[in-house]
Amino acid sequence: MGAFGHYLTGHLATLRLEFWSLFVGGVANGFLYGMIAVGYTLVYGVLRLINFAHSEIFMSGGFGGYFVMKALIGSSVPSGMATVGLIVLGIVVGGTVGALVATLLERVAYRPLRRRNAPKLAYLISAIGASYFLFNLAGKEFGRYSLSMPQPYINHPVFTIFGATVQLYYIVIFIAGVVMLFSLDRVVATTKLGRSIRAVAQDAETASLMGVNIDRTIALTFIVGGALGGAAGFLFGLGTGVVYTMGFVPALKAFTAAVLGGIGNLRGAMIGGLLLGVAESLSVVFVQAAYIDVVAFGILVAVLLFRPTGILGERLGRAA
Amino acid sequence: MKLRLNKTVAAVASSALLLMAVPVVGIASASGAATKAKPTYTIGYEGPLSGGNQQLGLNMVFAVQLAVNQANANRKLPFKLKLATYDDQGDPTISPTQAQAAVANKHLVAIVGPAFSGATAAAEPFYHAAHIATVSPSATRVSLATSGWNNFFRVVADDGVQGPADADYLVKSKGLKSVYVVDDGTSYGSGLAQAVALQAKSDGATVVSATVPGTSQCQNGTASATEYSAAATQAVASKATALFYGGYYCDLGLFLGALSSAGYTGSVMSGDGALSPALIQGTTPASAANGVLLTCACASSSNAKFNSAYKLLSHFSAANATYAPESYDAANAIINAIKSLKKVTRPGIVAALHKLTYVGMTKKIKFQSDGNIAGSAIFVNQVKSGSIVQLGLE
């Protein structure tokens, strides 16, 4: 007890010191995970399959944003409205590229299988194949090394919260994350598109009898999920640069977050993402950074042991 | 470009072969009929001149050739020099054969090389038995100097030197008393980081160590780049004034971005694994790489005269020719040893090298009794406004 108690007090002291700094970083990562995770959960809702090529949608969005920043910024340092405009443009372009790639994926890798009533395993292999195709193509075209993202601003501390400085980069993520996730939630809950997504998720056959165009709904679901994934790719690249392999681990974490929150459950994916991001970040107080992934997947296993359907449960086709 | 290089090397190699076949003026015949003719000594080069590591061998052999050409252009020298090349492909299984061929060449008096540590270990018994001095520009395995070969010399620091030298530079030279040591979990990165941490502690600094594994984004690991924000937060919270990173450029680039986001303002140092222009290219924001110290046992040549002469000979830039400056120094060390002798013999050169003090292009060449270079031989470079600049020896 003595040794363990000493260990704990020592670490709790560190935790008090660093808590808010780690928390802020964790929330930023959490928003990114959440934005990717909703893509998994939406597609799972309508198709009952995991789009394992979603990591490459994320990566494509990152490159889309990178090329726009590179073309527009060059060596200048934008400020004021130019900064805001560039960030919005980067998000829009990243989202558009993500949506395009997602559409392409749906057309090439999924729709033909759906037409032929292929077994679920075929979708899985098709997705993994598409993923390898895409990231290797990116490696071939853009080089197999990281590229520094030209910055639309000079990153600097904006304000301090409980002793933790909050950087401009994190604020960009917070604002973008809140706006996009909130809008998505409203779209799915209130619009006609949202209603058809929910209808297809609940019962595709009945929905089609009620006049819902299933193909169109599925295609739009991919577009919405792809747009958020692509935008997340740009935001991620803004902080760490882009490279053809950038999608793999963040997407895997996001998938974890989606399952954590309850796969198919939109708000579950958002909450799962935030929870995972914060838990990971705070874990470095107790264990080395080398254990971050161990902690992330440990949490997943622990939650699923007690709640196999995730935190909010699998509530397919519902906004919450 | 490649074809051109191959042709040039073929020319170098074939002229060397020609020399071996036709002993025009050798050591033995120097005192013969042609009394006015200068004696000609052969300096050998052993290293990879074909195979996957060919470029490294080319970098070296052109520098040796340049040293030989310059010596021959000096009319005051009482001898002429020839270069003979022995291609071991950097392979320890080929190296003994090449070493025996070099030993059998009776005009050959000393060797620049072998280039690789494994090849050196395999070849050295033959050179040692024949009392042929070998001066390696690049073999860094520690044990090479402790195997009892009195003919073994190297003008480059060994693998055990870099970590302690880096720590001394941060703690003693720069006076940074709190060092945060990070490694990427690879055998290279953690080995170097441990050596730095150990020496920094014994230099009286406060040391905190952390392992932040390489990311899948960089092919040196499987971790996620999102871990860097947490790791950077901890580095800042430790209030360290210096951070040492043991690892490679790609992950360091990601980490530098996170450190700048977390508001880290101290010094950052890393080793040869991070010494690459790709570090600057891969750091977001690019300005986060500025000021980073990068150390290496290797020198980069800023000597304009050498660079232009080297380019004229090799048709490629000396700026990227790793180990070319060291090879030039190794060859000149041998040439100076020959100069100091009245009667040039293989064992005589070994003895002369042990006594030699010569100001080379990269550093002062003076050997310890085990053949290692004396004094610090680690170079420190710094990223300055987007490019890597060599500051000098640590």
XYZ file of C-alpha atoms in Angstrom:
714
model
C 0.000 0.000 0.000
C 2.749 2.403 1.034
C 4.605 2.165 -2.249
C 1.452 2.288 -4.293
C 0.086 5.189 -2.277
C 3.324 7.048 -2.841
C 3.112 6.269 -6.552
C -0.433 7.541 -6.693
C 0.147 10.773 -4.758
C 3.220 11.493 -6.870
C 1.247 11.044 -10.044
C -1.783 12.916 -8.785
C 0.475 15.870 -8.060
C 1.667 15.729 -11.653
C -1.904 15.331 -12.807
C -2.964 18.504 -10.980
C -0.124 20.361 -12.597
C -0.721 19.179 -16.135
C -4.387 18.273 -16.069
C -5.778 21.213 -17.999
C -2.966 21.270 -20.562
C -3.474 17.598 -21.265
C -7.234 18.026 -21.184
C -7.185 20.757 -23.829
C -4.982 18.672 -26.140
C -7.184 15.656 -25.487
C -10.374 17.502 -26.366
C -8.816 18.681 -29.636
C -7.864 15.124 -30.558
C -11.294 14.016 -29.394
C -13.056 16.353 -31.800
C -10.956 14.985 -34.647
C -11.773 11.409 -33.627
C -15.441 12.345 -33.358
C -15.502 13.899 -36.826
C -14.014 10.752 -38.321
C -16.112 8.429 -36.170
C -19.444 9.805 -37.406
C -18.428 8.653 -40.899
C -18.079 5.079 -39.681
C -21.273 5.198 -37.719
C -23.405 6.713 -40.519
C -22.271 4.138 -43.054
C -22.738 1.360 -40.524
C -26.252 2.638 -39.909
C -27.387 2.396 -43.528
C -25.303 -0.512 -44.785
C -24.408 -2.546 -41.665
C -20.796 -2.557 -42.707
C -17.605 -0.910 -41.568
C -16.085 1.255 -44.264
C -12.447 0.379 -43.678
C -11.416 2.711 -46.480
C -12.601 5.674 -44.384
C -8.954 6.262 -43.313
C -8.161 7.108 -46.921
C -11.050 9.573 -47.136
C -9.432 11.313 -44.171
C -6.021 11.235 -45.879
C -7.451 12.573 -49.176
C -9.044 15.483 -47.334
C -5.674 16.226 -45.748
C -3.966 16.353 -49.145
C -6.807 18.404 -50.636
C -6.344 21.021 -47.938
C -2.559 20.826 -48.233
C -2.538 21.642 -51.948
C -4.883 24.577 -51.483
C -2.776 25.995 -48.633
C 0.381 25.466 -50.645
C -1.057 27.223 -53.672
C -2.536 30.154 -51.777
C -0.100 30.784 -48.942
C 3.367 30.111 -50.311
C 5.833 31.879 -48.048
C 3.552 34.660 -46.853
C 2.020 34.765 -43.380
C -1.694 35.543 -43.639
C -3.517 37.302 -40.839
C -6.953 38.631 -39.940
C -9.769 37.819 -42.347
C -7.362 36.087 -44.743
C -6.620 33.550 -41.994
C -10.291 32.885 -41.358
C -11.001 32.627 -45.077
C -8.116 30.218 -45.634
C -9.151 27.960 -42.761
C -12.745 27.855 -43.978
C -11.536 27.207 -47.520
C -9.238 24.437 -46.305
C -12.117 22.795 -44.458
C -14.412 23.131 -47.471
C -11.841 21.749 -49.902
C -10.830 18.953 -47.518
C -14.499 18.118 -47.052
C -15.217 18.221 -50.785
C -12.295 15.964 -51.629
C -13.342 13.624 -48.828
C -16.912 13.552 -50.153
C -15.678 12.895 -53.703
C -13.462 10.013 -52.643
C -16.288 8.617 -50.515
C -18.673 8.777 -53.484
C -16.116 7.081 -55.665
C -15.648 4.373 -53.061
C -19.350 3.790 -52.797
C -19.712 3.534 -56.577
C -16.682 1.340 -57.204
C -16.165 -0.709 -54.072
C -19.652 -1.106 -52.583
C -22.517 -0.561 -55.026
C -21.536 -3.379 -57.422
C -21.357 -5.763 -54.451
C -24.728 -4.579 -53.172
C -26.281 -5.198 -56.599
C -25.047 -8.767 -56.530
C -26.060 -9.377 -52.922
C -22.475 -10.174 -52.002
C -21.728 -11.610 -48.540
C -20.507 -9.152 -45.847
C -16.988 -10.590 -46.055
C -16.731 -9.426 -49.660
C -17.441 -5.832 -48.572
C -14.718 -6.056 -45.965
C -12.101 -7.234 -48.431
C -13.298 -4.742 -51.009
C -12.884 -1.939 -48.452
C -9.405 -3.030 -47.391
C -8.407 -3.378 -51.041
C -9.683 0.119 -51.801
C -7.810 1.467 -48.778
C -4.485 -0.043 -49.898
C -5.084 1.113 -53.439
C -5.742 4.679 -52.327
C -2.908 5.184 -49.886
C -0.367 3.577 -52.169
C -1.574 5.735 -55.023
C -1.146 8.798 -52.800
C 2.350 7.615 -51.846
C 3.223 7.200 -55.499
C 1.807 10.553 -56.559
C 2.723 12.791 -53.620
C 5.871 11.096 -52.306
C 6.355 8.770 -49.391
C 7.526 11.396 -46.926
C 5.730 13.929 -44.753
C 4.933 17.309 -46.203
C 4.789 20.396 -44.053
C 1.415 22.131 -44.252
C 1.820 25.866 -44.956
C 0.186 27.670 -42.040
C -2.686 30.123 -42.520
C -1.655 31.754 -39.209
C 1.175 31.863 -36.717
C 0.107 29.448 -34.019
C 0.218 31.122 -30.606
C -1.386 30.902 -27.188
C -4.726 32.745 -27.243
C -5.890 32.459 -23.649
C -5.200 30.551 -20.478
C -7.667 28.290 -18.741
C -6.749 27.046 -15.242
C -3.084 27.612 -16.031
C -3.232 25.767 -19.350
C -2.523 27.801 -22.444
C -4.939 27.244 -25.310
C -3.326 27.533 -28.723
C -4.986 29.028 -31.781
C -4.752 25.650 -33.547
C -6.858 24.027 -30.841
C -9.422 26.828 -31.019
C -9.752 26.246 -34.773
C -10.443 22.571 -34.096
C -12.928 23.331 -31.304
C -14.939 25.753 -33.407
C -14.863 23.611 -36.555
C -15.690 20.481 -34.560
C -18.605 21.998 -32.677
C -20.102 23.614 -35.778
C -19.816 20.522 -37.940
C -20.934 17.960 -35.385
C -23.857 20.114 -34.265
C -24.965 20.722 -37.874
C -24.729 17.032 -38.650
C -26.790 16.189 -35.601
C -29.485 18.670 -36.709
C -29.420 17.455 -40.326
C -29.978 13.861 -39.305
C -32.604 14.783 -36.714
C -34.692 17.287 -38.662
C -34.230 17.302 -42.453
C -35.779 15.120 -45.122
C -32.350 13.654 -45.885
C -31.924 12.859 -42.206
C -35.297 11.174 -42.131
C -34.432 8.982 -45.106
C -31.081 8.053 -43.548
C -32.850 7.047 -40.365
C -35.533 5.194 -42.287
C -33.003 3.200 -44.317
C -31.073 2.455 -41.141
C -34.133 1.124 -39.370
C -35.491 -0.992 -42.179
C -34.261 -0.520 -45.725
C -36.942 -2.591 -47.390
C -39.851 -0.864 -45.711
C -38.231 2.505 -46.353
C -38.050 1.764 -50.073
C -41.749 0.788 -50.006
C -42.485 4.148 -48.424
C -40.819 5.857 -51.360
C -37.307 6.426 -50.004
C -34.708 6.139 -52.748
C -32.243 3.778 -51.122
C -29.376 4.185 -53.581
C -29.589 7.930 -53.331
C -29.773 7.859 -49.532
C -26.752 5.580 -49.274
C -24.792 7.755 -51.686
C -25.680 10.872 -49.670
C -24.728 9.143 -46.426
C -21.261 8.478 -47.874
C -21.027 12.104 -48.984
C -21.926 13.470 -45.545
C -19.584 11.083 -43.707
C -16.831 11.685 -46.285
C -17.142 15.449 -45.976
C -16.609 15.371 -42.218
C -13.771 12.851 -42.547
C -12.068 14.959 -45.209
C -12.453 18.144 -43.169
C -10.927 16.324 -40.186
C -8.045 15.318 -42.450
C -7.343 18.952 -43.236
C -7.552 19.979 -39.573
C -5.249 17.143 -38.547
C -2.778 18.033 -41.319
C -2.791 21.650 -40.185
C -1.114 20.507 -36.984
C 1.146 17.678 -38.114
C 1.532 17.863 -41.886
C 0.346 15.330 -44.434
C 1.728 12.005 -45.602
C 0.150 9.092 -47.459
C -0.012 6.906 -44.318
C -1.577 9.577 -42.108
C -5.027 7.989 -42.109
C -4.380 4.586 -40.647
C -4.054 5.140 -36.899
C -6.395 8.149 -36.443
C -9.104 6.283 -38.358
C -8.570 3.154 -36.313
C -8.916 5.255 -33.149
C -12.047 6.862 -34.547
C -13.496 3.459 -35.320
C -12.735 2.549 -31.712
C -14.534 5.717 -30.627
C -17.557 4.818 -32.738
C -17.767 1.365 -31.189
C -17.147 2.857 -27.752
C -20.091 5.200 -28.118
C -22.299 2.556 -29.717
C -21.852 1.880 -33.435
C -24.636 3.353 -35.522
C -25.310 5.941 -32.840
C -24.379 9.415 -34.038
C -24.066 11.152 -30.681
C -22.384 8.043 -29.355
C -19.635 8.464 -31.954
C -19.101 12.101 -30.947
C -19.011 11.304 -27.229
C -16.842 8.240 -27.814
C -14.368 10.389 -29.757
C -14.100 13.048 -27.072
C -13.834 10.473 -24.316
C -11.106 8.561 -26.105
C -9.128 11.713 -26.894
C -9.202 12.961 -23.318
C -8.546 9.549 -21.738
C -5.546 8.986 -23.975
C -4.113 12.370 -23.250
C -4.517 12.132 -19.474
C -3.099 8.618 -19.386
C 0.434 9.923 -19.973
C 0.468 11.158 -16.388
C 0.278 7.596 -15.106
C 2.058 5.717 -17.843
C 4.542 6.634 -20.542
C 3.370 8.061 -23.855
C 4.404 4.700 -25.277
C 1.302 3.236 -23.609
C -1.209 5.608 -25.200
C -2.498 3.077 -27.687
C -2.554 0.381 -25.021
C -4.770 2.636 -22.899
C -7.046 3.512 -25.837
C -7.761 -0.073 -26.749
C -7.805 -1.153 -23.110
C -10.687 1.268 -22.564
C -12.473 -0.169 -25.588
C -12.212 -3.723 -24.299
C -13.218 -2.696 -20.777
C -16.310 -0.814 -21.945
C -17.387 -3.581 -24.289
C -17.028 -6.178 -21.523
C -19.637 -4.345 -19.484
C -21.640 -2.686 -22.237
C -21.271 -4.706 -25.424
C -23.395 -2.188 -27.307
C -21.229 0.780 -26.308
C -21.849 3.695 -23.967
C -25.027 5.028 -25.561
C -26.007 1.722 -27.106
C -26.610 0.724 -30.714
C -29.592 2.827 -31.561
C -29.601 2.488 -35.263
C -31.231 5.157 -37.247
C -31.761 7.496 -34.331
C -30.035 10.753 -33.805
C -29.558 9.830 -30.170
C 23.866 10.349 -64.509
C 24.355 6.903 -63.042
C 25.918 5.644 -66.260
C 28.322 8.531 -66.223
C 29.363 7.754 -62.658
C 29.896 4.139 -63.505
C 32.088 5.076 -66.431
C 34.200 7.371 -64.312
C 34.676 4.723 -61.698
C 35.492 2.200 -64.362
C 38.194 4.574 -65.550
C 39.574 4.964 -62.050
C 39.448 1.256 -61.453
C 40.971 0.267 -64.772
C 43.844 2.684 -64.393
C 44.453 1.072 -61.036
C 44.391 -2.354 -62.650
C 46.799 -1.192 -65.286
C 49.177 -0.108 -62.585
C 49.001 -3.460 -60.886
C 49.715 -5.265 -64.137
C 52.633 -3.081 -65.234
C 54.930 -2.149 -62.340
C 56.537 0.871 -63.975
C 58.447 2.176 -60.993
C 58.043 0.310 -57.788
C 59.586 0.385 -54.367
C 62.063 -2.280 -55.392
C 63.115 -0.688 -58.655
C 63.388 2.823 -57.256
C 67.077 2.405 -56.574
C 67.623 0.820 -59.997
C 68.774 2.285 -63.274
C 66.392 5.282 -63.378
C 67.988 7.225 -60.555
C 66.215 10.485 -61.404
C 62.722 8.952 -61.497
C 60.657 9.383 -58.346
C 59.480 6.215 -56.615
C 55.769 5.496 -56.929
C 53.749 4.214 -54.015
C 50.273 2.806 -54.235
C 47.540 3.774 -51.825
C 44.614 1.378 -51.818
C 40.959 2.091 -51.236
C 38.696 -0.661 -49.961
C 34.942 -0.094 -49.895
C 31.693 -0.647 -51.773
C 32.158 0.316 -55.424
C 29.255 -1.779 -56.628
C 26.025 -3.041 -55.126
C 23.468 -1.252 -52.987
C 25.962 0.951 -51.168
C 27.888 1.964 -54.258
C 27.194 5.665 -53.854
C 28.879 5.733 -50.459
C 31.968 4.110 -51.976
C 31.942 6.574 -54.872
C 31.723 9.479 -52.430
C 34.905 8.205 -50.813
C 36.959 7.040 -53.765
C 36.737 10.388 -55.550
C 37.965 12.151 -52.418
C 40.943 9.768 -52.188
C 41.647 10.231 -55.884
C 41.563 13.983 -55.375
C 44.087 13.781 -52.542
C 46.347 11.607 -54.691
C 46.057 13.954 -57.693
C 46.882 16.968 -55.568
C 49.921 15.207 -54.089
C 51.122 14.268 -57.560
C 50.715 17.854 -58.718
C 53.101 18.949 -55.979
C 56.518 18.741 -57.628
C 58.388 19.067 -54.358
C 57.190 15.684 -53.159
C 59.945 13.116 -53.566
C 57.503 10.432 -54.689
C 54.521 9.760 -56.921
C 51.288 8.146 -55.832
C 48.839 5.779 -57.456
C 45.423 4.694 -56.342
C 44.277 1.089 -56.411
C 40.681 0.232 -55.620
C 39.349 -2.903 -53.964
C 35.600 -3.340 -54.237
C 34.261 -5.234 -51.215
C 30.623 -4.163 -51.814
C 30.569 -3.380 -48.095
C 30.223 -7.125 -47.561
C 32.198 -8.940 -44.834
C 32.240 -12.114 -46.931
C 33.856 -10.391 -49.919
C 36.151 -8.173 -47.910
C 38.811 -10.827 -46.990
C 39.377 -11.683 -50.660
C 39.856 -8.017 -51.499
C 42.168 -7.549 -48.519
C 44.317 -10.476 -49.675
C 44.490 -8.998 -53.168
C 45.612 -5.691 -51.654
C 48.235 -7.424 -49.516
C 49.521 -9.252 -52.596
C 50.058 -5.947 -54.431
C 53.678 -5.327 -53.463
C 53.545 -1.638 -54.427
C 50.700 -0.989 -52.062
C 51.801 0.745 -48.879
C 48.564 1.694 -47.065
C 44.775 1.554 -47.324
C 42.059 4.152 -47.027
C 39.205 2.103 -45.631
C 37.660 -0.360 -45.328
C 34.442 1.598 -45.413
C 32.058 -0.600 -43.443
C 32.534 -1.928 -39.916
C 31.668 -5.533 -40.747
C 33.947 -5.554 -43.766
C 36.714 -3.965 -41.679
C 36.468 -6.614 -38.977
C 36.737 -9.339 -41.630
C 39.621 -7.741 -43.534
C 41.755 -6.460 -40.693
C 43.482 -9.771 -39.784
C 45.017 -9.837 -43.283
C 46.122 -6.210 -43.227
C 47.459 -6.637 -39.716
C 49.526 -9.674 -40.665
C 51.008 -7.719 -43.582
C 51.617 -4.581 -41.425
C 49.531 -2.457 -43.769
C 48.080 0.663 -42.173
C 44.346 1.070 -42.758
C 42.753 4.466 -42.147
C 38.990 4.214 -42.266
C 36.876 7.257 -43.022
C 33.647 5.611 -41.880
C 33.880 2.370 -39.873
C 32.355 3.298 -36.512
C 31.960 -0.019 -34.629
C 33.530 0.478 -31.199
C 35.251 -2.914 -31.010
C 37.373 -2.305 -34.109
C 39.773 -0.225 -32.020
C 40.019 -2.769 -29.224
C 40.813 -5.891 -31.230
C 44.587 -5.539 -31.002
C 45.188 -4.342 -34.555
C 47.926 -1.698 -34.234
C 47.561 -0.935 -37.959
C 43.920 0.157 -37.557
C 43.143 3.885 -37.617
C 39.990 5.882 -38.204
C 39.362 9.581 -38.730
C 35.736 9.351 -37.623
C 34.336 9.129 -34.083
C 33.094 5.687 -33.055
C 29.514 4.792 -32.116
C 30.160 5.195 -28.395
C 31.238 8.814 -28.659
C 28.170 10.619 -29.984
C 25.763 10.285 -27.030
C 28.203 11.449 -24.312
C 29.523 14.231 -26.567
C 25.958 15.448 -27.188
C 25.222 15.501 -23.453
C 28.445 17.362 -22.716
C 27.602 19.919 -25.366
C 24.159 20.613 -23.911
C 25.106 20.565 -20.237
C 28.710 21.800 -20.178
C 29.071 23.975 -23.280
C 25.572 25.447 -23.354
C 24.991 25.315 -19.598
C 21.546 23.721 -19.882
C 21.056 21.950 -16.567
C 17.662 20.341 -17.105
C 17.412 17.887 -19.979
C 14.303 16.065 -21.188
C 15.428 12.962 -23.087
C 13.007 11.400 -25.539
C 13.571 8.306 -27.635
C 11.468 6.752 -30.377
C 11.738 3.190 -29.106
C 14.014 1.981 -31.927
C 17.350 0.376 -31.086
C 19.158 3.337 -32.612
C 17.032 5.977 -30.920
C 16.887 4.459 -27.454
C 20.586 3.534 -27.503
C 21.593 7.089 -28.283
C 19.067 8.578 -25.839
C 20.294 6.353 -23.003
C 23.888 7.362 -23.640
C 22.879 11.026 -23.567
C 20.818 10.640 -20.381
C 23.629 8.816 -18.591
C 26.275 11.401 -19.441
C 23.958 14.369 -18.768
C 23.289 12.980 -15.268
C 26.969 12.549 -14.565
C 27.494 16.112 -15.802
C 25.132 17.177 -13.022
C 21.988 17.884 -15.017
C 18.446 16.943 -14.013
C 17.290 14.345 -16.501
C 13.777 13.137 -17.267
C 13.459 10.357 -19.834
C 10.440 9.359 -21.886
C 9.803 6.936 -24.697
C 7.514 8.280 -27.396
C 7.333 5.548 -30.013
C 7.598 6.230 -33.718
C 4.362 6.684 -35.596
C 2.850 4.795 -38.477
C 2.923 8.111 -40.278
C 6.702 7.751 -40.450
C 7.248 4.015 -40.980
C 9.403 3.705 -37.867
C 6.570 2.556 -35.679
C 2.877 1.990 -35.278
C 1.849 4.730 -32.858
C -0.432 7.626 -33.662
C 0.828 11.154 -34.238
C -1.860 12.371 -31.818
C 0.329 11.119 -28.934
C 2.778 13.956 -29.566
C 0.552 16.654 -28.099
C 0.443 14.831 -24.760
C 4.171 14.055 -24.881
C 4.955 17.696 -25.695
C 2.762 18.907 -22.828
C 4.791 16.752 -20.453
C 8.061 18.031 -21.833
C 6.899 21.603 -21.228
C 5.607 20.749 -17.740
C 9.005 19.302 -16.809
C 10.425 22.827 -17.214
C 13.406 21.354 -19.053
C 15.657 23.842 -20.815
C 16.898 21.290 -23.311
C 15.290 18.367 -25.073
C 17.243 15.569 -26.691
C 15.470 13.403 -29.240
C 16.891 9.970 -30.094
C 15.237 8.962 -33.333
C 14.733 9.795 -36.962
C 13.834 12.989 -38.805
C 10.256 12.173 -39.742
C 8.985 11.624 -36.196
C 11.120 14.453 -34.862
C 9.379 16.712 -37.381
C 5.969 15.735 -35.999
C 7.212 16.147 -32.437
C 8.658 19.590 -33.163
C 5.246 20.706 -34.391
C 3.630 19.490 -31.170
C 6.355 21.110 -29.053
C 5.754 24.437 -30.718
C 1.993 24.041 -30.176
C 2.585 23.247 -26.517
C 4.689 26.386 -26.159
C 8.105 24.775 -25.653
C 10.872 27.376 -25.861
C 14.013 25.458 -24.877
C 16.730 23.967 -27.059
C 16.164 20.798 -29.068
C 18.965 18.461 -30.104
C 18.989 15.230 -32.064
C 21.538 12.917 -33.642
C 22.521 11.791 -37.122
C 19.223 9.942 -37.610
C 17.497 13.297 -37.808
C 20.182 15.028 -39.852
C 18.322 15.379 -43.124
C 16.810 18.201 -45.153
C 13.622 16.105 -44.994
C 13.342 17.165 -41.346
C 12.684 20.740 -42.404
C 10.411 19.681 -45.231
C 8.330 17.519 -42.903
C 7.914 19.866 -39.937
C 4.577 21.677 -39.522
C 4.809 24.615 -38.972
C 8.089 24.771 -40.878
C 9.415 27.427 -38.485
C 9.341 24.896 -35.630
C 12.491 23.288 -37.042
C 14.531 26.465 -36.724
C 17.242 26.356 -34.090
C 17.251 22.570 -33.774
C 20.739 21.171 -33.154
C 21.698 18.066 -35.119
C 24.890 16.181 -34.359
C 26.840 13.702 -36.409
C 30.238 12.059 -36.509
C 30.155 13.013 -40.169
C 31.411 16.330 -41.430
C 29.896 18.303 -44.239
C 32.383 20.175 -46.340
C 32.183 23.930 -46.434
C 35.640 24.181 -47.982
C 34.950 25.834 -51.344
C 38.273 24.766 -52.861
C 37.701 21.144 -51.973
C 34.094 21.291 -53.116
C 34.868 22.635 -56.570
C 37.829 20.306 -57.125
C 35.715 17.393 -55.934
C 32.876 18.245 -58.265
C 35.259 18.585 -61.206
C 36.503 15.060 -60.571
C 33.304 13.293 -59.558
C 30.678 15.287 -61.461
C 28.526 15.384 -58.336
C 28.314 17.840 -55.492
C 30.467 17.370 -52.416
C 27.711 18.891 -50.304
C 25.774 15.626 -50.234
C 28.759 13.286 -50.500
C 28.728 11.666 -47.063
C 32.217 10.700 -45.844
C 33.986 12.424 -48.743
C 35.686 14.965 -46.420
C 36.738 12.168 -44.055
C 38.128 10.125 -46.960
C 40.117 13.133 -48.122
C 41.549 13.503 -44.614
C 42.303 9.782 -44.351
C 44.225 9.848 -47.643
C 46.126 12.973 -46.659
C 46.995 11.464 -43.275
C 48.631 8.574 -45.119
C 50.382 10.911 -47.557
C 51.768 12.948 -44.654
C 52.928 9.783 -42.948
C 54.776 8.794 -46.135
C 56.330 12.268 -46.328
C 57.728 11.892 -42.834
C 59.622 8.727 -43.730
C 63.081 8.446 -45.223
C 62.546 4.830 -46.153
C 58.951 4.026 -46.990
C 57.815 0.611 -45.798
C 54.445 -0.745 -44.751
C 55.364 -1.043 -41.029
C 57.082 2.329 -41.272
C 53.782 3.982 -42.263
C 51.969 2.309 -39.364
C 54.531 3.735 -36.947
C 54.419 7.161 -38.625
C 50.627 7.330 -38.384
C 50.832 6.653 -34.653
C 53.067 9.725 -34.336
C 51.224 11.908 -36.854
C 49.674 15.272 -36.090
C 48.047 16.775 -39.128
C 45.434 19.487 -39.457
C 42.921 17.950 -41.804
C 39.942 19.488 -43.472
C 37.403 18.088 -40.998
C 39.461 18.078 -37.803
C 42.929 17.739 -36.355
C 44.127 14.265 -37.192
C 45.932 12.795 -34.230
C 45.418 9.172 -33.309
C 45.130 7.593 -29.901
C 47.179 4.438 -29.372
C 44.154 2.276 -30.255
C 43.739 4.021 -33.608
C 40.758 6.165 -32.608
C 40.850 9.850 -33.354
C 41.895 12.016 -30.396
C 39.637 14.760 -29.082
C 36.029 15.463 -29.923
C 35.065 14.396 -33.398
C 31.329 15.034 -33.317
C 30.037 17.847 -35.450
C 27.082 19.941 -34.443
C 24.776 21.417 -37.061
C 21.865 23.756 -36.621
C 18.745 24.472 -38.620
C 18.878 28.142 -39.535
C 16.038 29.725 -41.492
C 15.161 26.554 -43.299
C 18.551 24.978 -43.987
C 21.105 22.939 -42.067
C 24.328 24.761 -41.216
C 27.399 23.129 -39.685
C 28.487 25.002 -36.555
C 31.648 23.023 -35.899
C 32.987 20.378 -33.524
C 31.249 19.877 -30.191
